[in-house]
């Protein structure tokens, strides 16, 4: 955290430097070297930052730090609801109305391409081409749409396997073993409800199997593949043979967490937030976490979550907005996010910070998890693609359709989504 | 209550007959026009706009690009299993919940109508479920039916119902919970409407029937039901139209899974989740047309009944 005026001044200087984009060498304790390349007046004007509810107060701290460092600028935090779907709905309402209320948007990684496709964001490729190095690669992928960057990685996320240390010796190396051990013990819980979370749970297995759902160029559905069928068969069999209780089909994050904490499961797939809460529960000393196992003899893989910061196309103060985004994604501010709000940083070096390690005892595993994770399909029609995935995975889990049938239906529906006008 | 309405209606008609002067009519138009303008602004314009949107398609790839799609959105809806599934679920839900509410509401109304100590308190208490926000009660029901941890599955299993059932995760059971939640919440509303109807039935009719030797059942069948009919029909219309538009219960309880997706729910999902303005609007318009159609049928068949019944009393 910034305590000395010197540091403040240095940071502030770095900010303006970056905006102008011509070179000079400066020194500071926390900034990325690439950013220290220009001289210009300090950021100025009013900037409104629209992001989800500041439950921990960390967003407010970052805003205060920025305002202190930039006396001529004034960032205001506009808190949206806690629920991601509601945040998106409210942002879209404003963007459709060309509202100038929000300058900086806090967007879930999966909305970035969608917003970009609608022309709701300003291109930040210039900034990203200079600063991409400091971010973990998988987080940068989520800002890319049609060859340009439309956001800056703000915080990241990736799932873990939680396992009961009193029931199994160690986390299994493969999903196959995990299900076997789950069946022999109390089962595995995950997010099997029909929603975005199921898409994530499915892709984590599919990515490990080496499968994809859309082609590299984003024009073709590729879900009618052996890999998709294998994963669907594996998941459906898990429900059928009891390795995964069928209650999973009603679980989102919180329901699965409650089931795990009440001692009803041996394994759980969940996000890092469940760790601290689990350490407060009656199984506090009886669980540990691990990165994802592999499937079909491959390496484990994950799916990147988290938020990007983007500049609204209707922002009144785009220069100030960019200055703020740069400030908020710097290592020292990321450290505040990590320690105060448990938000996983997007800058790799932050994970080595002792204070971060103390706040997140699983920091090393988390960084590996994010590094091994991949982005969800980056597409302007992502919501429809995801719907095609979770609807059909859900039907396969419920035994309403066979895995083969579900795979081909998923493929058709993704193709149809890709051909949306 | 209905008798009063009827009397009022008759009074109005008589007045109209008396003063059919063109000047009066002009005044009436003048007096009505502000209301008409407001209705046009807040109802007609949005509905017309939704109909227009349902004939268009907005691009999700290029900013601001759109095209006139004619009836493409409608033919897509008619060709999708999603739409017909929602139609089926919506009508199934409406049929089940409204009929249960009628039976239970009538029972509650009869109980509340009887004279006993603490009747005022009971009438207030009975309304509590209806006063709770649907979303709040839906969350309560969802928690009650949570697998392993919820109260309901545990209790039901003890008495031999639904062993190993994931209530909100299985077809049939999910609909049952949704109907239960709706009945719990709106039966009191039904009861209140019916109670109002019961209170205008004069006691001397019953006394006369008693003197003639009519049994309790006969009195109920021959006096209560016919005289209550106008109230029953009004309550049915209210509840049916409400139930056809159900959104919050499936949204919170099941997300539309396992045979519980309804028309309003799929329209909302296409509009806000998938951002398909044209297709989502078409689904909304179809919902609107279906609800309109049902109310039209009600008013044509049952509405006439209400009038004649009201005039008889």
XYZ file of C-alpha atoms in Angstrom:
734
model
C 0.000 0.000 0.000
C 1.181 3.507 -0.711
C 2.208 5.260 2.397
C 4.992 7.633 1.526
C 4.322 10.814 -0.377
C 7.303 10.005 -2.552
C 5.697 6.857 -3.752
C 2.465 8.671 -4.379
C 4.166 11.291 -6.422
C 6.089 8.726 -8.381
C 2.978 6.725 -9.151
C 1.130 9.793 -10.217
C 3.957 10.736 -12.502
C 3.978 7.294 -14.062
C 0.333 7.598 -14.859
C 0.557 10.707 -16.902
C 3.610 9.438 -18.573
C 1.793 6.480 -19.905
C -0.994 8.520 -21.388
C 1.182 10.593 -23.627
C 3.163 7.692 -24.929
C 6.574 9.174 -25.670
C 9.675 8.142 -23.856
C 11.665 9.195 -20.823
C 13.059 7.136 -18.013
C 11.662 7.419 -14.579
C 11.833 5.369 -11.456
C 9.179 4.139 -9.126
C 8.637 1.326 -6.685
C 5.460 -0.252 -7.952
C 4.755 0.515 -11.575
C 5.405 -1.447 -14.698
C 8.497 -0.246 -16.518
C 6.650 0.032 -19.831
C 4.342 2.600 -18.393
C 7.028 5.080 -17.487
C 7.519 6.472 -20.885
C 6.032 9.891 -21.179
C 5.394 13.190 -19.584
C 2.046 14.888 -19.494
C -0.128 16.732 -17.082
C -1.733 14.659 -14.358
C -4.992 12.908 -15.053
C -7.859 15.305 -14.665
C -11.626 15.555 -14.676
C -14.396 13.406 -13.332
C -14.389 9.677 -13.898
C -17.151 7.283 -12.885
C -16.259 3.658 -12.301
C -19.204 1.248 -12.633
C -18.459 -2.141 -11.127
C -20.078 -4.714 -8.860
C -20.695 -4.070 -5.184
C -17.638 -3.129 -3.164
C -18.275 -5.714 -0.445
C -14.809 -5.494 1.096
C -14.161 -1.780 0.622
C -11.080 -2.477 -1.514
C -12.476 -0.690 -4.578
C -12.988 2.373 -2.426
C -9.371 2.196 -1.260
C -8.110 2.118 -4.839
C -10.333 5.066 -5.741
C -9.023 7.061 -2.768
C -5.442 6.249 -3.672
C -5.992 7.434 -7.212
C -7.720 10.628 -6.175
C -4.914 11.405 -3.737
C -2.310 10.851 -6.422
C -4.264 12.921 -8.953
C -5.611 16.026 -7.273
C -7.092 17.291 -10.517
C -9.008 14.107 -11.143
C -11.914 12.720 -9.239
C -12.975 9.107 -9.567
C -16.396 8.210 -8.269
C -17.351 4.612 -7.568
C -20.789 3.599 -8.806
C -21.622 0.275 -7.216
C -23.751 -2.164 -9.184
C -25.447 -5.156 -7.524
C -23.493 -8.114 -6.235
C -25.011 -10.512 -8.758
C -23.061 -10.616 -12.025
C -26.139 -11.046 -14.197
C -27.667 -7.924 -12.676
C -24.449 -5.975 -13.194
C -24.483 -6.892 -16.849
C -28.153 -6.033 -17.217
C -27.666 -2.590 -15.678
C -24.563 -1.864 -17.731
C -26.295 -2.919 -20.941
C -29.296 -0.744 -20.107
C -27.018 2.267 -19.797
C -24.981 1.410 -22.873
C -28.072 0.903 -25.026
C -29.277 4.316 -23.949
C -25.821 5.747 -24.791
C -25.623 6.929 -21.189
C -22.528 8.912 -20.297
C -22.885 8.005 -16.641
C -20.202 5.305 -16.645
C -16.671 5.972 -17.866
C -14.906 2.852 -16.675
C -16.807 -0.451 -16.790
C -15.969 -3.443 -14.639
C -16.887 -6.354 -16.919
C -16.857 -10.078 -16.322
C -14.336 -11.531 -18.774
C -17.116 -13.129 -20.810
C -18.890 -9.832 -21.500
C -15.898 -8.115 -23.025
C -16.302 -9.525 -26.539
C -20.045 -9.025 -26.440
C -19.723 -5.354 -25.496
C -16.999 -4.871 -28.092
C -19.228 -6.399 -30.766
C -21.918 -3.872 -29.925
C -19.493 -0.977 -30.191
C -19.870 -0.139 -26.523
C -16.147 -0.065 -25.728
C -13.142 2.007 -26.691
C -10.194 0.184 -28.206
C -7.360 -0.066 -25.668
C -4.968 -2.003 -27.904
C -2.286 0.697 -27.653
C -2.170 0.478 -23.901
C -2.264 -3.315 -23.943
C 0.486 -3.644 -26.532
C 2.755 -1.777 -24.130
C 1.606 -3.461 -20.945
C 0.494 -6.981 -21.851
C 3.737 -8.457 -20.499
C 2.931 -7.760 -16.875
C -0.328 -9.743 -17.009
C -0.744 -13.502 -16.885
C -1.256 -14.562 -20.492
C -4.585 -16.314 -20.019
C -6.096 -13.118 -18.611
C -5.003 -11.084 -21.642
C -6.733 -13.579 -23.951
C -10.078 -12.549 -22.483
C -9.628 -8.921 -23.591
C -9.042 -9.822 -27.219
C -11.790 -9.568 -29.803
C -11.177 -9.570 -33.543
C -7.508 -8.815 -33.098
C -7.877 -5.833 -30.792
C -7.939 -5.399 -27.026
C -11.096 -3.990 -25.462
C -10.266 -4.224 -21.806
C -7.479 -4.504 -19.251
C -7.348 -7.523 -16.911
C -8.366 -6.322 -13.453
C -8.785 -9.443 -11.417
C -8.683 -13.079 -12.354
C -10.087 -16.326 -11.072
C -9.773 -20.051 -11.540
C -11.326 -23.088 -9.915
C -9.805 -25.586 -7.507
C -10.457 -29.079 -6.310
C -11.282 -29.089 -2.605
C -10.753 -32.473 -0.967
C -11.230 -33.974 2.474
C -7.841 -34.808 3.958
C -9.467 -37.192 6.455
C -10.999 -39.270 3.656
C -8.359 -39.316 0.932
C -4.563 -39.129 1.242
C -3.962 -36.678 -1.558
C -5.690 -34.957 -4.403
C -6.061 -37.395 -7.309
C -3.957 -36.820 -10.443
C -6.753 -37.591 -12.867
C -10.463 -36.854 -13.029
C -11.040 -40.577 -13.531
C -9.396 -41.336 -10.185
C -11.198 -38.473 -8.537
C -14.576 -39.894 -9.538
C -13.494 -43.375 -8.461
C -12.479 -42.156 -5.034
C -15.583 -40.001 -4.842
C -17.732 -43.067 -5.434
C -15.877 -45.020 -2.754
C -16.342 -42.139 -0.302
C -18.960 -39.399 -0.159
C -18.992 -38.147 -3.720
C -17.970 -35.025 -5.565
C -20.055 -31.852 -5.695
C -19.845 -29.207 -8.378
C -21.976 -26.592 -10.114
C -24.374 -28.696 -12.154
C -27.336 -26.337 -12.297
C -28.322 -25.153 -15.763
C -26.373 -21.846 -15.898
C -23.029 -20.310 -16.748
C -21.312 -22.269 -13.974
C -22.114 -25.566 -15.681
C -20.475 -24.301 -18.870
C -17.340 -23.604 -16.826
C -17.416 -27.006 -15.110
C -17.826 -28.719 -18.464
C -15.100 -26.725 -20.238
C -12.611 -27.483 -17.457
C -12.879 -31.158 -18.371
C -13.133 -30.529 -22.101
C -10.037 -28.317 -22.220
C -8.086 -30.978 -20.382
C -9.326 -33.561 -22.877
C -7.983 -31.324 -25.634
C -11.405 -30.467 -27.015
C -12.896 -27.175 -28.125
C -16.375 -25.897 -28.850
C -15.566 -23.361 -31.558
C -12.809 -23.149 -34.155
C -9.822 -20.850 -33.789
C -11.297 -18.241 -36.157
C -14.561 -18.343 -34.221
C -16.644 -19.204 -37.273
C -17.277 -22.929 -36.883
C -18.780 -25.000 -34.085
C -16.495 -27.891 -33.182
C -18.552 -29.541 -30.457
C -19.592 -32.651 -32.349
C -16.305 -34.302 -31.437
C -15.121 -37.404 -29.622
C -13.726 -35.227 -26.811
C -17.105 -33.605 -26.137
C -18.811 -37.009 -26.192
C -16.191 -38.440 -23.827
C -16.600 -35.616 -21.326
C -20.395 -35.790 -21.481
C -20.320 -39.550 -21.024
C -17.939 -39.186 -18.106
C -20.067 -36.563 -16.368
C -23.370 -38.348 -17.026
C -21.942 -41.657 -15.775
C -20.755 -39.871 -12.635
C -24.316 -38.849 -11.852
C -25.696 -42.251 -12.830
C -23.313 -44.311 -10.711
C -23.485 -41.980 -7.729
C -19.920 -40.631 -7.760
C -21.583 -37.242 -8.128
C -24.915 -36.986 -6.277
C -27.792 -36.028 -8.520
C -28.424 -33.057 -6.242
C -25.554 -31.502 -8.222
C -28.059 -30.625 -10.923
C -29.524 -28.027 -8.554
C -26.212 -26.673 -7.275
C -24.646 -23.321 -7.958
C -21.501 -22.215 -6.093
C -23.179 -21.587 -2.750
C -25.243 -24.782 -2.673
C -22.195 -26.918 -3.434
C -20.173 -25.053 -0.810
C -22.852 -25.676 1.821
C -22.985 -29.364 0.909
C -19.196 -29.659 1.211
C -18.990 -27.729 4.457
C -21.748 -29.744 6.052
C -19.577 -32.808 5.499
C -21.717 -34.321 2.766
C -19.011 -34.595 0.113
C -15.438 -35.794 -0.260
C -14.571 -33.545 -3.193
C -15.788 -30.197 -4.406
C -15.044 -28.119 -7.469
C -15.283 -24.458 -6.547
C -13.684 -21.019 -6.831
C -11.044 -19.799 -4.348
C -13.614 -17.807 -2.345
C -14.764 -21.034 -0.694
C -11.364 -21.481 0.964
C -11.584 -18.778 3.615
C -15.206 -19.656 4.315
C -14.318 -23.328 4.623
C -11.661 -22.458 7.178
C -14.490 -21.031 9.287
C -16.640 -24.135 9.028
C -16.766 -27.368 10.993
C -14.477 -29.088 8.466
C -11.856 -26.338 8.781
C -8.951 -28.691 9.522
C -10.132 -31.482 7.319
C -9.768 -30.139 3.800
C -7.149 -28.915 1.403
C -7.107 -27.634 -2.142
C -5.358 -28.597 -5.353
C -5.245 -27.514 -8.967
C -7.354 -29.488 -11.410
C -6.411 -33.060 -12.263
C -6.050 -34.169 -15.879
C -8.517 -36.020 -18.038
C -7.702 -38.881 -20.440
C -4.044 -38.751 -19.511
C -3.644 -35.066 -20.299
C -2.603 -32.115 -18.165
C -5.222 -30.471 -15.992
C -6.876 -27.377 -17.390
C -9.096 -24.652 -16.073
C -11.265 -21.782 -17.199
C -10.372 -18.153 -16.536
C -12.829 -16.050 -14.589
C -12.564 -12.548 -13.216
C -13.096 -9.016 -14.432
C -11.678 -6.700 -17.053
C -11.822 -2.939 -16.950
C -12.955 -1.254 -20.144
C -13.755 2.267 -21.241
C -17.323 2.955 -22.277
C -17.734 4.220 -25.837
C -19.844 7.003 -24.362
C -17.361 7.980 -21.643
C -17.022 11.725 -21.179
C -13.451 11.389 -19.975
C -11.656 8.622 -21.868
C -8.155 9.951 -21.085
C -8.834 10.077 -17.362
C -10.469 6.651 -17.599
C -7.388 5.098 -19.138
C -5.216 6.731 -16.488
C -7.409 5.252 -13.791
C -7.414 1.793 -15.375
C -3.650 1.864 -15.570
C -3.469 2.866 -11.923
C -5.908 0.205 -10.756
C -4.104 -2.610 -12.578
C -0.679 -1.766 -11.186
C 0.978 -4.293 -8.870
C 0.612 -2.202 -5.718
C -3.131 -1.691 -6.240
C -3.558 -5.325 -7.230
C -1.963 -6.196 -3.935
C -4.661 -4.203 -2.136
C -7.322 -6.106 -4.085
C -5.718 -9.404 -3.149
C -5.216 -8.686 0.535
C -8.408 -6.760 1.253
C -10.879 -8.350 -1.116
C -9.272 -11.745 -1.899
C -9.508 -10.876 -5.591
C -6.910 -12.932 -7.484
C -4.423 -10.574 -9.186
C -3.859 -10.561 -12.931
C -0.225 -9.531 -12.526
C 1.964 -12.598 -11.956
C 4.530 -10.893 -9.709
C 1.926 -9.926 -7.107
C 1.510 -13.574 -6.091
C 5.069 -13.576 -4.686
C 4.382 -10.702 -2.318
C 4.578 -11.885 1.313
C 1.464 -9.938 2.302
C -0.491 -11.545 -0.533
C 0.821 -14.981 0.442
C -0.332 -14.343 3.969
C -3.817 -13.246 2.901
C -4.098 -16.083 0.384
C -2.206 -19.108 1.691
C -2.999 -20.796 -1.611
C -1.399 -18.032 -3.704
C 1.032 -20.352 -5.498
C -1.638 -22.860 -6.435
C -3.890 -20.038 -7.523
C -1.283 -18.611 -9.857
C -0.692 -22.062 -11.372
C -4.438 -22.555 -11.707
C -4.822 -19.258 -13.562
C -1.788 -19.990 -15.710
C -3.121 -23.399 -16.701
C -6.578 -21.962 -17.365
C -7.946 -20.958 -20.752
C -10.466 -18.383 -21.813
C -14.038 -19.337 -22.593
C -14.943 -18.935 -26.286
C -14.357 -15.268 -27.069
C -17.387 -14.268 -29.101
C -19.939 -11.505 -29.426
C -22.636 -14.148 -29.083
C -21.057 -15.825 -26.067
C -24.306 -15.919 -24.042
C -25.944 -18.046 -26.725
C -22.893 -20.298 -27.046
C -22.856 -20.809 -23.308
C -26.579 -21.510 -23.332
C -26.066 -24.144 -26.026
C -23.402 -25.725 -23.809
C -25.159 -25.695 -20.445
C -28.565 -26.718 -21.814
C -27.148 -29.798 -23.487
C -24.739 -30.746 -20.715
C -27.668 -30.458 -18.322
C -29.850 -32.708 -20.482
C -27.063 -35.270 -20.621
C -26.599 -35.114 -16.823
C -30.332 -35.613 -16.308
C -30.291 -38.573 -18.686
C -32.809 -36.865 -20.974
C -30.494 -37.225 -23.956
C -27.595 -39.535 -24.676
C -24.116 -37.957 -24.637
C -23.817 -38.439 -28.418
C -27.116 -36.768 -29.063
C -26.274 -33.931 -26.660
C -22.948 -33.347 -28.421
C -24.526 -33.063 -31.839
C -27.323 -30.841 -30.548
C -24.774 -28.654 -28.784
C -22.850 -28.370 -32.038
C -25.950 -27.389 -34.034
C -26.992 -24.802 -31.491
C -23.512 -23.274 -31.271
C -23.379 -23.129 -35.068
C -26.735 -21.388 -35.100
C -25.518 -18.935 -32.453
C -22.387 -18.206 -34.514
C -24.578 -17.419 -37.501
C -26.673 -14.919 -35.550
C -27.188 -11.724 -37.509
C -70.339 -6.454 -3.179
C -71.510 -7.713 -6.567
C -75.048 -6.655 -5.903
C -73.751 -3.221 -5.154
C -71.724 -3.139 -8.361
C -74.719 -4.287 -10.290
C -76.893 -1.616 -8.771
C -74.244 0.930 -9.593
C -74.100 -0.378 -13.154
C -77.807 -0.142 -13.573
C -77.794 3.351 -12.158
C -75.163 4.411 -14.616
C -77.056 2.978 -17.513
C -80.197 4.772 -16.515
C -78.372 8.046 -16.273
C -76.828 7.542 -19.684
C -80.227 6.907 -21.229
C -81.596 10.048 -19.725
C -78.841 12.353 -20.900
C -77.948 11.318 -24.395
C -77.438 14.921 -25.507
C -74.495 15.590 -27.824
C -73.223 18.252 -25.475
C -73.000 15.758 -22.647
C -71.187 13.372 -24.905
C -68.672 16.000 -25.871
C -68.100 16.729 -22.223
C -67.609 13.032 -21.561
C -65.006 12.795 -24.324
C -63.287 15.856 -22.977
C -63.220 14.466 -19.467
C -61.958 11.117 -20.654
C -59.253 12.462 -22.935
C -56.558 13.026 -20.284
C -56.941 9.430 -19.165
C -56.826 8.269 -22.774
C -53.635 10.206 -23.418
C -52.024 8.677 -20.337
C -53.072 5.187 -21.396
C -51.722 5.796 -24.881
C -48.413 6.926 -23.459
C -47.866 4.293 -20.814
C -49.579 1.300 -22.404
C -50.260 1.620 -26.096
C -46.913 3.091 -27.087
C -44.736 0.472 -25.339
C -46.933 -2.340 -26.633
C -46.784 -0.948 -30.158
C -43.023 -0.528 -29.856
C -42.628 -4.124 -28.668
C -44.652 -5.316 -31.649
C -42.431 -3.273 -33.959
C -39.256 -4.657 -32.317
C -40.568 -8.177 -32.753
C -40.507 -7.618 -36.514
C -36.866 -6.554 -36.523
C -33.484 -8.072 -35.898
C -30.592 -6.201 -34.301
C -27.074 -7.308 -35.091
C -24.948 -8.622 -32.244
C -21.763 -8.119 -34.238
C -21.926 -4.692 -35.735
C -22.841 -1.640 -33.718
C -26.226 -0.189 -34.587
C -26.903 -2.527 -37.519
C -30.435 -3.861 -37.851
C -32.863 -5.199 -40.431
C -36.556 -5.723 -40.894
C -37.211 -9.386 -40.302
C -40.914 -9.663 -41.015
C -42.352 -12.676 -39.256
C -39.036 -14.544 -39.021
C -38.921 -14.190 -35.246
C -42.422 -15.598 -34.958
C -41.773 -18.530 -37.244
C -38.617 -19.265 -35.248
C -40.656 -19.286 -32.035
C -43.316 -21.548 -33.557
C -40.612 -23.895 -34.773
C -38.820 -24.166 -31.436
C -39.358 -26.761 -28.741
C -38.475 -24.060 -26.206
C -41.619 -22.075 -27.014
C -44.056 -24.990 -27.067
C -42.518 -26.414 -23.901
C -43.076 -23.074 -22.193
C -46.682 -22.903 -23.454
C -47.354 -26.357 -22.070
C -45.714 -25.616 -18.720
C -47.462 -22.269 -18.371
C -50.920 -23.732 -18.943
C -50.207 -26.761 -16.762
C -49.035 -24.482 -13.971
C -52.030 -22.174 -14.370
C -54.544 -25.017 -14.420
C -53.076 -26.754 -11.374
C -52.435 -23.740 -9.205
C -55.652 -21.853 -9.941
C -57.890 -24.848 -9.316
C -56.107 -25.707 -6.069
C -56.265 -22.099 -4.981
C -59.995 -21.999 -5.667
C -60.706 -25.071 -3.558
C -58.428 -24.067 -0.703
C -59.397 -20.407 -0.889
C -63.083 -21.327 -0.731
C -62.440 -23.479 2.323
C -60.566 -20.671 3.999
C -63.274 -18.159 3.126
C -66.001 -20.371 4.584
C -63.971 -20.839 7.751
C -63.350 -17.128 8.103
C -66.990 -16.356 7.424
C -68.198 -18.388 10.367
C -68.686 -16.329 13.490
C -66.187 -17.169 16.207
C -63.874 -15.475 18.669
C -60.671 -14.110 17.158
C -62.074 -13.991 13.649
C -60.560 -10.578 12.980
C -57.125 -11.828 13.974
C -57.455 -14.911 11.779
C -58.449 -12.819 8.781
C -55.320 -10.740 9.217
C -52.982 -13.658 9.809
C -54.251 -15.544 6.783
C -53.176 -12.687 4.550
C -49.535 -12.798 5.623
C -48.311 -15.167 2.870
C -49.941 -12.944 0.302
C -48.160 -9.896 1.691
C -44.723 -11.514 1.345
C -42.910 -10.610 -1.877
C -42.988 -13.499 -4.328
C -39.221 -13.429 -4.793
C -38.681 -13.598 -1.045
C -41.096 -16.471 -0.578
C -39.567 -18.230 -3.601
C -36.115 -18.053 -2.041
C -37.565 -19.446 1.181
C -39.133 -22.347 -0.696
C -35.913 -23.010 -2.570
C -33.996 -23.173 0.697
C -36.664 -25.424 2.206
C -36.289 -27.845 -0.685
C -32.501 -27.799 -0.910
C -31.183 -31.363 -1.185
C -29.697 -32.856 2.018
C -29.908 -29.611 3.979
C -33.475 -28.449 3.365
C -36.238 -29.127 5.858
C -38.876 -30.287 3.400
C -37.149 -33.299 1.783
C -36.121 -34.591 5.209
C -39.629 -34.328 6.636
C -41.300 -35.670 3.503
C -38.952 -38.624 3.393
C -39.851 -39.464 7.002
C -43.497 -39.746 6.055
C -42.640 -41.766 2.973
C -42.915 -39.190 0.222
C -40.218 -38.766 -2.370
C -37.379 -40.919 -1.132
C -34.122 -39.925 -2.855
C -35.910 -37.255 -4.818
C -34.121 -34.048 -5.730
C -37.270 -31.973 -5.602
C -36.182 -28.990 -7.619
C -34.053 -31.108 -9.933
C -36.576 -33.600 -11.260
C -39.367 -33.250 -13.735
C -42.799 -33.315 -12.122
C -41.470 -32.709 -8.638
C -40.143 -29.290 -9.627
C -43.567 -28.319 -10.967
C -45.143 -29.619 -7.758
C -42.963 -27.334 -5.629
C -43.730 -24.395 -7.888
C -47.483 -25.004 -7.634
C -47.177 -25.445 -3.874
C -45.320 -22.142 -3.513
C -47.924 -20.354 -5.607
C -50.885 -21.876 -3.789
C -49.362 -21.059 -0.417
C -48.976 -17.472 -1.446
C -52.170 -16.722 -3.336
C -54.830 -18.928 -1.770
C -55.318 -16.228 0.926
C -55.933 -13.659 -1.800
C -58.545 -15.928 -3.339
C -60.033 -16.435 0.126
C -60.329 -12.708 0.681
C -62.165 -12.151 -2.591
C -64.530 -15.024 -1.853
C -65.068 -13.859 1.706
C -66.254 -10.515 0.383
C -68.710 -12.416 -1.804
C -69.933 -14.503 1.117
C -70.615 -11.470 3.224
C -73.198 -10.024 0.865
C -75.326 -13.177 0.976
C -78.148 -12.318 3.384
C -78.627 -14.621 6.376
C -82.409 -14.817 5.959
C -81.991 -16.868 2.767
C -80.253 -19.516 4.859
C -82.822 -19.231 7.613
C -85.628 -19.768 5.143
C -83.858 -22.798 3.699
C -83.350 -24.196 7.185
C -87.053 -23.833 7.917
C -87.785 -25.725 4.723
C -85.543 -28.546 5.972
C -82.530 -28.110 3.678
C -79.377 -29.917 4.829
C -76.035 -28.133 5.229
C -74.864 -29.619 1.935
C -78.017 -28.512 0.160
C -77.674 -25.012 1.537
C -74.069 -24.886 0.372
C -74.840 -26.374 -3.037
C -78.066 -24.446 -3.739
C -77.481 -21.131 -1.997
C -73.823 -20.443 -1.311
C -72.345 -21.584 -4.631
C -74.839 -19.842 -6.958
C -74.806 -16.611 -4.992
C -71.033 -16.735 -4.712
C -70.553 -17.380 -8.427
C -69.863 -13.763 -9.430
C -67.129 -13.499 -6.793
C -65.676 -16.855 -7.832
C -65.539 -15.799 -11.458
C -63.867 -12.489 -10.697
C -61.296 -14.252 -8.532
C -60.694 -16.856 -11.255
C -60.045 -14.198 -13.882
C -57.589 -12.367 -11.655
C -55.700 -15.476 -10.733
C -55.667 -17.045 -14.191
C -54.239 -13.972 -15.847
C -51.683 -13.648 -13.072
C -50.657 -17.277 -13.297
C -50.251 -17.118 -17.075
C -47.655 -14.411 -16.642
C -45.735 -16.228 -13.894
C -42.072 -15.304 -13.875
C -40.573 -14.922 -10.407
C -41.267 -18.434 -9.093
C -39.570 -20.399 -11.897
C -36.830 -17.752 -12.094
C -35.853 -18.243 -8.468
C -36.841 -21.856 -7.835
C -35.598 -23.711 -10.881
C -34.323 -21.303 -13.512
C -36.841 -22.942 -15.811
C -35.241 -26.381 -15.609
C -37.065 -29.697 -15.443
C -40.324 -28.727 -17.070
C -40.866 -25.400 -15.338
C -39.884 -22.852 -17.979
C -42.740 -20.452 -18.617
C -43.523 -17.972 -21.378
C -42.436 -14.899 -19.412
C -39.266 -16.638 -18.315
C -38.079 -17.586 -21.802
C -38.936 -14.119 -23.107
C -36.844 -12.548 -20.350
C -33.961 -14.944 -20.983
C -33.848 -14.240 -24.714
C -34.124 -10.510 -24.110
C -31.680 -9.925 -21.302
C -29.355 -12.925 -21.296
C -29.010 -13.490 -25.011
C -29.655 -9.883 -25.986
C -31.894 -11.017 -28.854
C -34.189 -8.012 -28.945
C -36.270 -9.072 -31.936
C -36.786 -12.695 -30.938
C -37.307 -11.814 -27.271
C -39.892 -9.198 -28.216
C -41.683 -11.720 -30.414
C -41.905 -14.070 -27.418
C -43.235 -11.212 -25.275
C -45.833 -10.324 -27.877
C -46.894 -13.965 -28.088
C -47.252 -14.079 -24.304
C -49.315 -10.912 -24.487
C -51.540 -12.356 -27.220
C -52.072 -15.573 -25.266
C -53.001 -13.715 -22.092
C -55.263 -11.390 -24.087
C -56.878 -14.379 -25.763
C -57.579 -16.080 -22.466
C -59.044 -12.925 -20.943
C -61.163 -12.449 -24.052
C -62.558 -15.969 -23.724
C -63.185 -15.389 -20.038
C -65.021 -12.157 -20.646
C -67.079 -13.543 -23.506
C -68.168 -16.681 -21.703
C -67.842 -15.993 -18.022
C -68.128 -12.215 -18.119
C -71.660 -12.448 -19.488
C -72.395 -14.831 -16.669
C -71.174 -12.368 -14.103
C -73.463 -9.716 -15.464
C -76.524 -11.906 -15.534
C -75.712 -13.389 -12.151
C -75.152 -9.959 -10.694
C -78.418 -8.743 -12.094
C -80.253 -11.692 -10.579
C -79.145 -10.868 -7.061
